[in-house]
Amino acid sequence: MISIRRHLHKYPETSYDEFQSAEFIKEKLSELGIESTGGQGGTGVTAYLGNGASGEGCVALRADMDALPIREQTGLGFSSVHEGVMHACGHDGHVAMLLGAAAILKKSFSGPGRVKLIFQPAEEHGNGAAQLVREGVLDGVQAVFGGHIDTHFKTGEITVDEGLICAYADPFQITIKGRGGHAARPHEGSDAVVAAASLVMIIQTLVSREVDPNKSQVITIGSFQAGTVHNVIACEAILKGTVRSTDEVYREKTICGLKRIVQSIETMYDVHAGIVFEQGLPAVINSTRAAEIARAAAWDTTSVDKVISQGYPSLGGEDFAFYQHYVEGCLVRFGAKLTGPSGPAHSPTFDFDENCLKYGAAWLAAAGWRWLNTNGRPVVSESRIIQS
Ligand SMILES: [Zn+2]
Ligand SMILES: [Zn+2]
């Protein structure tokens, strides 16, 4: 698994461009004697394990496989050789884990039912899972399990939670159009920069004044583009941002509030302003039943005291949510904290403890096996699980 992870890390590919990665995955599956099918969403790979009849149930295990447009600065011996592309979120590890799980299941699983492996493209792009679902990847699947490497937790720890663990994510773009002019004669134009700057500040009052303080929510403007030179009044400003919500009611309220505030800027500053929301991500909501199976699988995998809660919901988005729109499922986090210095996920110095790979592989295999063997029924008792 470590060598698989390092190979993928060295040759990373961004969303929908994972052609070499897909070939590599198919090759590794074939070495294990597992037949696979490629091309889902362009670069996805799926495979089945177990000989069960299709009526016996099917559980899916998912790994995302794409990298990010980031220039690596880790100094690792197996650093990216693809300029400006880096596995900075741990998806190289997720693929290695799922291949590890495939090896375990190939050796020890003979049913009932079938396990479907899903190597999914374009998680970072935000719609790989949605694309696969549209293409029918969940046909016949009853439940889906997956995990994400997380360097906030120690290696060997697995977090399992019921309910919402990753936020709704709604990206948007605001365009403000004013009238250009000479920097020395602002009264002859209408300044898009001033209107946009004011808007950035007013937007921050939405969460602080209109959302229940007990509900986690955030609005970030991550991009502000306007103007070209110091002595010209900018006639256009473009703001890009994202709303992250943990409550559906306040998600809707904030989206409406944003539209209202953008509209009000027009009269305040004599400009034209519009807001467009791109396709967002639903929240990752783990079902109670799937979380119980996931927890039992984690007890199988690591010591009971290391099966913990992630605490507060993450305000991050995860397209695993699209699967959960159709079938129940559970996403967990695999602790992978390094002792040495390394940057956070999505940074050019991100790295994780490769010892987490064995826990991830064992958990995935156990989750699949447990779902099929309990047929999705809740786990009876902790002691029974530990003994078994
Ligand atoms: Zn990521
Ligand atoms: Zn990720």
Coordinates of C-alpha atoms and ligand atoms in Angstrom, one line a residue:
M1 CA 0.0 0.0 0.0
I2 CA 2.9 2.4 0.8
S3 CA 4.5 1.8 -2.6
I4 CA 1.1 2.3 -4.3
R5 CA 0.5 5.5 -2.4
R6 CA 4.0 6.8 -3.3
H7 CA 3.5 5.9 -7.0
L8 CA 0.3 7.8 -7.2
H9 CA 1.8 10.7 -5.2
K10 CA 4.6 10.9 -7.7
Y11 CA 2.2 11.0 -10.7
P12 CA -0.8 13.0 -9.5
E13 CA -3.6 14.0 -11.8
T14 CA -6.4 16.5 -11.3
S15 CA -10.1 16.0 -11.6
Y16 CA -11.3 14.1 -14.7
D17 CA -7.7 13.8 -15.8
E18 CA -6.9 10.7 -13.8
F19 CA -6.2 8.5 -16.8
Q20 CA -2.8 7.1 -15.7
S21 CA -4.1 6.6 -12.2
A22 CA -7.1 4.6 -13.5
E23 CA -4.8 2.4 -15.6
F24 CA -2.6 1.9 -12.5
I25 CA -5.6 0.9 -10.4
K26 CA -6.8 -1.5 -13.0
E27 CA -3.4 -3.1 -13.2
K28 CA -3.2 -3.5 -9.4
L29 CA -6.7 -5.1 -9.3
S30 CA -5.7 -7.4 -12.1
E31 CA -2.6 -8.5 -10.1
L32 CA -5.0 -9.4 -7.3
G33 CA -7.1 -11.4 -9.8
I34 CA -9.9 -8.9 -9.7
E35 CA -11.7 -7.9 -12.9
S36 CA -12.5 -4.3 -13.2
T37 CA -14.4 -1.9 -15.5
G38 CA -13.1 1.6 -16.3
G39 CA -14.5 4.8 -17.8
Q40 CA -17.2 5.8 -15.3
G41 CA -17.2 9.6 -15.3
G42 CA -14.4 9.3 -17.8
T43 CA -11.7 8.0 -15.5
G44 CA -13.5 6.0 -12.8
V45 CA -12.8 2.3 -12.1
T46 CA -15.3 -0.1 -10.5
A47 CA -15.0 -3.8 -9.5
Y48 CA -17.0 -6.4 -7.7
L49 CA -15.9 -8.9 -5.1
G50 CA -17.8 -12.0 -3.9
N51 CA -19.9 -14.3 -6.0
G52 CA -23.2 -13.6 -4.4
A53 CA -26.3 -13.4 -6.5
S54 CA -27.5 -9.9 -7.2
G55 CA -30.5 -10.4 -4.9
E56 CA -28.2 -11.0 -1.9
G57 CA -27.3 -7.4 -1.4
C58 CA -24.5 -5.2 -2.4
V59 CA -22.4 -2.7 -0.5
A60 CA -20.1 -0.1 -2.1
L61 CA -16.7 1.0 -0.8
R62 CA -15.5 4.3 -2.2
A63 CA -12.1 6.0 -2.7
D64 CA -11.6 9.3 -4.4
M65 CA -8.5 9.5 -6.7
D66 CA -7.8 13.0 -7.9
A67 CA -5.1 15.5 -7.0
L68 CA -5.1 19.3 -6.8
P69 CA -3.6 22.1 -8.9
I70 CA -0.9 22.9 -6.3
R71 CA 2.9 23.0 -6.7
E72 CA 4.4 20.5 -4.2
Q73 CA 6.9 21.8 -1.7
T74 CA 7.2 18.8 0.6
G75 CA 10.7 17.8 -0.4
L76 CA 9.6 14.1 -0.2
G77 CA 11.7 11.6 -2.2
F78 CA 8.5 10.6 -4.1
S79 CA 7.4 14.2 -4.7
S80 CA 5.2 15.0 -7.7
V81 CA 6.9 15.0 -11.1
H82 CA 3.8 16.6 -12.7
E83 CA 4.5 20.3 -12.5
G84 CA 1.8 22.2 -10.6
V85 CA -0.1 19.1 -9.6
M86 CA -0.1 17.5 -6.1
H87 CA -1.9 15.0 -4.0
A88 CA -2.4 17.4 -1.2
C89 CA -5.6 15.9 0.2
G90 CA -4.6 12.3 0.8
H91 CA -6.6 10.8 -2.1
D92 CA -3.4 8.9 -3.1
G93 CA -3.7 7.2 0.4
H94 CA -7.5 6.5 -0.2
V95 CA -6.8 4.6 -3.4
A96 CA -4.0 2.6 -1.6
M97 CA -6.4 1.8 1.2
L98 CA -9.2 0.6 -1.1
L99 CA -6.7 -1.6 -3.0
G100 CA -5.6 -3.0 0.4
A101 CA -9.2 -3.7 1.2
A102 CA -9.6 -5.4 -2.1
A103 CA -6.7 -7.7 -1.3
I104 CA -8.2 -8.5 2.1
L105 CA -11.6 -9.2 0.7
K106 CA -10.3 -11.2 -2.2
K107 CA -8.6 -13.5 0.3
S108 CA -11.3 -13.8 2.9
F109 CA -14.7 -12.8 1.6
S110 CA -17.0 -15.2 -0.2
G111 CA -20.4 -13.6 0.5
P112 CA -23.2 -13.4 1.2
G113 CA -23.7 -10.6 -1.3
R114 CA -21.2 -8.6 -3.2
V115 CA -18.8 -5.7 -2.4
K116 CA -18.5 -3.0 -5.1
L117 CA -15.3 -1.0 -5.2
I118 CA -15.7 2.5 -6.5
F119 CA -12.5 4.4 -7.5
Q120 CA -14.1 7.9 -8.1
P121 CA -12.7 10.7 -10.1
A122 CA -13.0 14.4 -9.5
E123 CA -13.9 14.8 -5.8
E124 CA -12.0 18.1 -5.6
H125 CA -13.9 19.4 -8.6
G126 CA -17.0 18.7 -6.5
N127 CA -19.1 16.6 -8.9
G128 CA -17.3 13.3 -9.6
A129 CA -19.7 11.4 -7.3
A130 CA -22.8 13.1 -8.9
Q131 CA -21.6 12.1 -12.3
L132 CA -21.0 8.5 -11.3
V133 CA -24.5 8.4 -9.7
R134 CA -26.0 9.7 -12.9
E135 CA -24.3 6.9 -14.8
G136 CA -25.8 4.3 -12.5
V137 CA -22.9 3.4 -10.2
L138 CA -25.3 2.8 -7.4
D139 CA -27.6 0.5 -9.3
G140 CA -28.3 -2.5 -7.0
V141 CA -26.2 -0.9 -4.2
Q142 CA -27.8 -0.7 -0.7
A143 CA -25.2 1.2 1.2
V144 CA -21.9 3.0 0.7
F145 CA -18.9 3.4 3.0
G146 CA -15.8 5.6 2.7
G147 CA -13.2 7.5 4.7
H148 CA -10.9 10.5 4.6
I149 CA -7.4 10.8 5.9
D150 CA -7.3 13.5 8.6
T151 CA -4.0 14.7 10.1
H152 CA -5.9 16.3 13.0
F153 CA -6.2 12.9 14.6
K154 CA -3.5 10.4 15.7
T155 CA -2.7 7.4 13.5
G156 CA -4.9 4.5 14.5
E157 CA -7.8 6.7 15.5
I158 CA -11.0 6.4 13.5
T159 CA -13.8 8.9 13.9
V160 CA -17.4 7.7 13.5
D161 CA -20.4 9.9 13.9
E162 CA -24.1 9.7 13.1
G163 CA -25.8 12.6 11.4
L164 CA -24.2 15.6 9.7
I165 CA -20.4 15.5 9.6
C166 CA -19.6 17.7 6.5
A167 CA -21.4 20.9 5.6
Y168 CA -23.6 22.0 2.7
A169 CA -21.3 23.9 0.3
D170 CA -22.7 26.5 -2.0
P171 CA -20.2 28.4 -4.2
F172 CA -21.3 31.7 -5.7
Q173 CA -20.0 34.5 -7.9
I174 CA -21.0 38.1 -7.6
T175 CA -20.5 40.5 -10.5
I176 CA -20.7 44.3 -9.9
K177 CA -20.7 46.6 -12.9
G178 CA -20.1 50.4 -12.4
R179 CA -18.9 53.1 -14.8
G180 CA -15.2 53.6 -15.3
G181 CA -13.6 57.0 -15.2
H182 CA -10.5 59.0 -14.1
A183 CA -9.3 58.2 -10.6
A184 CA -9.2 62.0 -9.9
R185 CA -12.8 62.5 -10.9
P186 CA -14.9 59.8 -9.1
H187 CA -18.1 61.9 -9.5
E188 CA -18.1 61.2 -13.2
G189 CA -18.1 57.4 -12.8
S190 CA -19.5 54.8 -10.4
D191 CA -16.8 52.8 -8.6
A192 CA -17.1 49.0 -8.7
V193 CA -14.3 48.6 -6.2
V194 CA -15.9 50.7 -3.4
A195 CA -19.2 48.9 -3.9
A196 CA -17.6 45.5 -3.9
A197 CA -15.4 46.3 -0.8
S198 CA -18.5 47.4 1.0
L199 CA -20.3 44.3 0.0
V200 CA -17.5 42.0 1.3
M201 CA -18.0 43.6 4.8
I202 CA -21.8 43.6 4.8
I203 CA -21.9 39.9 3.8
Q204 CA -20.1 39.1 7.0
T205 CA -23.1 40.4 9.0
L206 CA -25.3 37.7 7.5
V207 CA -23.9 34.9 9.7
S208 CA -23.3 37.0 12.8
R209 CA -26.8 38.7 12.8
E210 CA -29.2 36.4 10.9
V211 CA -28.1 32.8 11.9
D212 CA -28.7 31.2 15.2
P213 CA -25.4 31.4 17.0
N214 CA -25.8 27.7 18.0
K215 CA -25.6 26.7 14.3
S216 CA -22.2 26.6 12.6
Q217 CA -22.1 28.5 9.4
V218 CA -19.5 30.5 7.4
I219 CA -19.3 32.7 4.3
T220 CA -15.9 33.2 2.8
I221 CA -15.1 35.5 -0.1
G222 CA -12.0 33.8 -1.5
S223 CA -11.4 35.9 -4.6
F224 CA -11.8 39.6 -5.4
Q225 CA -10.9 40.7 -8.9
A226 CA -11.2 44.3 -10.0
G227 CA -9.4 47.1 -11.9
T228 CA -6.2 47.2 -13.8
V229 CA -4.2 50.3 -12.8
H230 CA -4.0 52.8 -10.0
N231 CA -5.4 55.8 -11.8
V232 CA -8.6 54.4 -13.4
I233 CA -11.9 53.8 -11.6
A234 CA -12.7 50.1 -12.1
C235 CA -15.9 49.5 -13.9
E236 CA -16.2 45.9 -12.9
A237 CA -15.6 43.8 -9.8
I238 CA -16.0 40.0 -9.5
L239 CA -16.2 38.3 -6.1
K240 CA -16.1 34.5 -5.7
G241 CA -17.1 32.9 -2.5
T242 CA -18.7 30.0 -0.7
V243 CA -21.4 29.5 1.9
R244 CA -20.9 26.5 4.3
S245 CA -23.9 25.5 6.4
T246 CA -24.7 22.8 8.9
D247 CA -28.5 23.5 9.0
E248 CA -30.7 23.3 6.0
V249 CA -33.1 26.1 7.2
Y250 CA -30.2 28.6 7.7
R251 CA -28.6 27.5 4.4
E252 CA -31.7 28.7 2.6
K253 CA -32.0 31.8 4.7
T254 CA -28.4 32.8 4.0
I255 CA -28.7 32.2 0.3
C256 CA -31.8 34.5 0.3
G257 CA -30.0 37.0 2.4
L258 CA -27.0 37.1 0.1
K259 CA -29.4 37.8 -2.9
R260 CA -31.1 40.6 -0.9
I261 CA -27.8 42.2 0.1
V262 CA -26.4 42.1 -3.4
Q263 CA -29.5 43.7 -4.7
S264 CA -29.4 46.4 -2.1
I265 CA -25.8 47.3 -3.2
E266 CA -27.3 48.6 -6.5
T267 CA -29.2 51.4 -4.9
M268 CA -26.5 52.1 -2.3
Y269 CA -23.7 52.7 -4.9
D270 CA -25.5 53.2 -8.2
V271 CA -24.1 50.1 -9.8
H272 CA -25.5 46.9 -11.3
A273 CA -25.0 43.8 -9.2
G274 CA -25.9 40.1 -9.7
I275 CA -25.2 36.9 -8.0
V276 CA -25.0 33.4 -9.5
F277 CA -24.9 30.2 -7.4
E278 CA -23.0 27.2 -9.0
Q279 CA -23.9 23.6 -8.3
G280 CA -23.4 23.1 -4.6
L281 CA -22.7 20.1 -2.5
P282 CA -25.3 18.5 -0.2
A283 CA -24.1 17.8 3.4
V284 CA -22.6 14.4 4.3
I285 CA -25.2 12.9 6.7
N286 CA -24.4 9.5 8.1
S287 CA -27.3 7.2 8.8
T288 CA -27.6 5.8 12.3
R289 CA -27.6 2.2 10.9
A290 CA -24.5 2.7 8.7
A291 CA -22.7 4.6 11.5
E292 CA -23.3 1.6 13.8
I293 CA -21.8 -0.8 11.2
A294 CA -19.0 1.7 10.7
R295 CA -18.3 1.8 14.4
A296 CA -18.3 -1.9 14.8
A297 CA -15.9 -2.2 11.8
A298 CA -13.7 0.4 13.5
W299 CA -13.7 -1.7 16.7
D300 CA -12.6 -4.7 14.6
T301 CA -9.8 -2.5 13.1
T302 CA -8.3 -0.6 16.0
S303 CA -8.6 -0.5 19.8
V304 CA -12.0 0.5 21.1
D305 CA -10.6 3.7 22.9
K306 CA -9.4 4.9 19.5
V307 CA -12.8 4.9 17.9
I308 CA -13.8 8.4 18.6
S309 CA -16.1 11.3 17.5
Q310 CA -14.8 14.0 15.2
G311 CA -16.4 16.5 17.5
Y312 CA -18.0 19.4 15.7
P313 CA -19.2 19.0 12.1
S314 CA -16.6 20.0 9.5
L315 CA -17.5 23.0 7.5
G316 CA -15.6 21.3 4.6
G317 CA -17.6 19.9 1.7
E318 CA -17.4 16.3 0.5
D319 CA -19.1 14.9 -2.6
F320 CA -19.6 11.6 -0.8
A321 CA -22.9 13.3 0.1
F322 CA -24.2 12.6 -3.4
Y323 CA -24.2 8.9 -2.8
Q324 CA -26.0 9.4 0.5
H325 CA -28.7 11.2 -1.4
Y326 CA -29.7 7.8 -2.8
V327 CA -28.5 5.1 -0.5
E328 CA -27.5 5.2 3.2
G329 CA -23.9 5.3 4.1
C330 CA -21.2 6.5 6.4
L331 CA -18.0 8.5 5.9
V332 CA -15.4 8.3 8.6
R333 CA -12.0 9.9 9.2
F334 CA -8.7 8.0 9.5
G335 CA -6.2 9.7 11.9
A336 CA -2.8 10.2 10.2
K337 CA -1.0 12.8 12.2
L338 CA 2.8 13.1 11.5
T339 CA 5.2 13.7 14.3
G340 CA 7.4 16.1 12.1
P341 CA 6.2 19.4 10.6
S342 CA 3.8 19.2 7.6
G343 CA 1.2 21.6 6.3
P344 CA -2.5 21.2 6.4
A345 CA -4.6 19.5 3.7
H346 CA -4.6 21.5 0.4
S347 CA -1.3 23.2 1.3
P348 CA 2.0 22.6 -0.7
T349 CA 3.6 20.9 2.3
F350 CA 0.8 18.5 3.2
D351 CA 1.8 15.0 4.1
F352 CA 0.3 12.2 6.3
D353 CA 1.5 9.2 8.3
E354 CA 1.5 6.2 5.9
N355 CA 0.9 3.9 8.9
C356 CA -2.8 5.0 8.6
L357 CA -3.1 3.0 5.4
K358 CA -3.4 -0.4 7.1
Y359 CA -6.2 0.9 9.4
G360 CA -8.1 2.3 6.4
A361 CA -7.8 -0.9 4.4
A362 CA -8.9 -3.0 7.3
W363 CA -11.8 -0.7 8.2
L364 CA -13.1 -0.6 4.6
A365 CA -13.0 -4.4 4.3
A366 CA -14.7 -4.8 7.7
A367 CA -17.4 -2.2 7.0
G368 CA -18.3 -4.0 3.7
W369 CA -18.3 -7.4 5.3
R370 CA -20.3 -6.3 8.4
W371 CA -22.9 -4.6 6.3
L372 CA -23.5 -7.7 4.3
N373 CA -23.4 -10.0 7.3
T374 CA -25.8 -8.0 9.3
N375 CA -27.8 -7.1 6.2
G376 CA -27.8 -3.6 7.4
R377 CA -29.4 -4.5 10.8
P378 CA -28.1 -2.5 13.7
V379 CA -25.3 -4.0 15.7
V380 CA -26.5 -5.8 18.8
S381 CA -24.0 -5.0 21.5
E382 CA -20.4 -3.7 21.9
S383 CA -19.2 -6.7 23.9
R384 CA -20.5 -9.2 21.2
I385 CA -18.6 -7.3 18.6
I386 CA -15.4 -7.1 20.5
Q387 CA -15.5 -10.9 21.2
S388 CA -16.2 -11.7 17.6
Ligands
ZN1 ZN -9.5 18.0 -0.8
ZN2 ZN -10.1 15.1 0.0

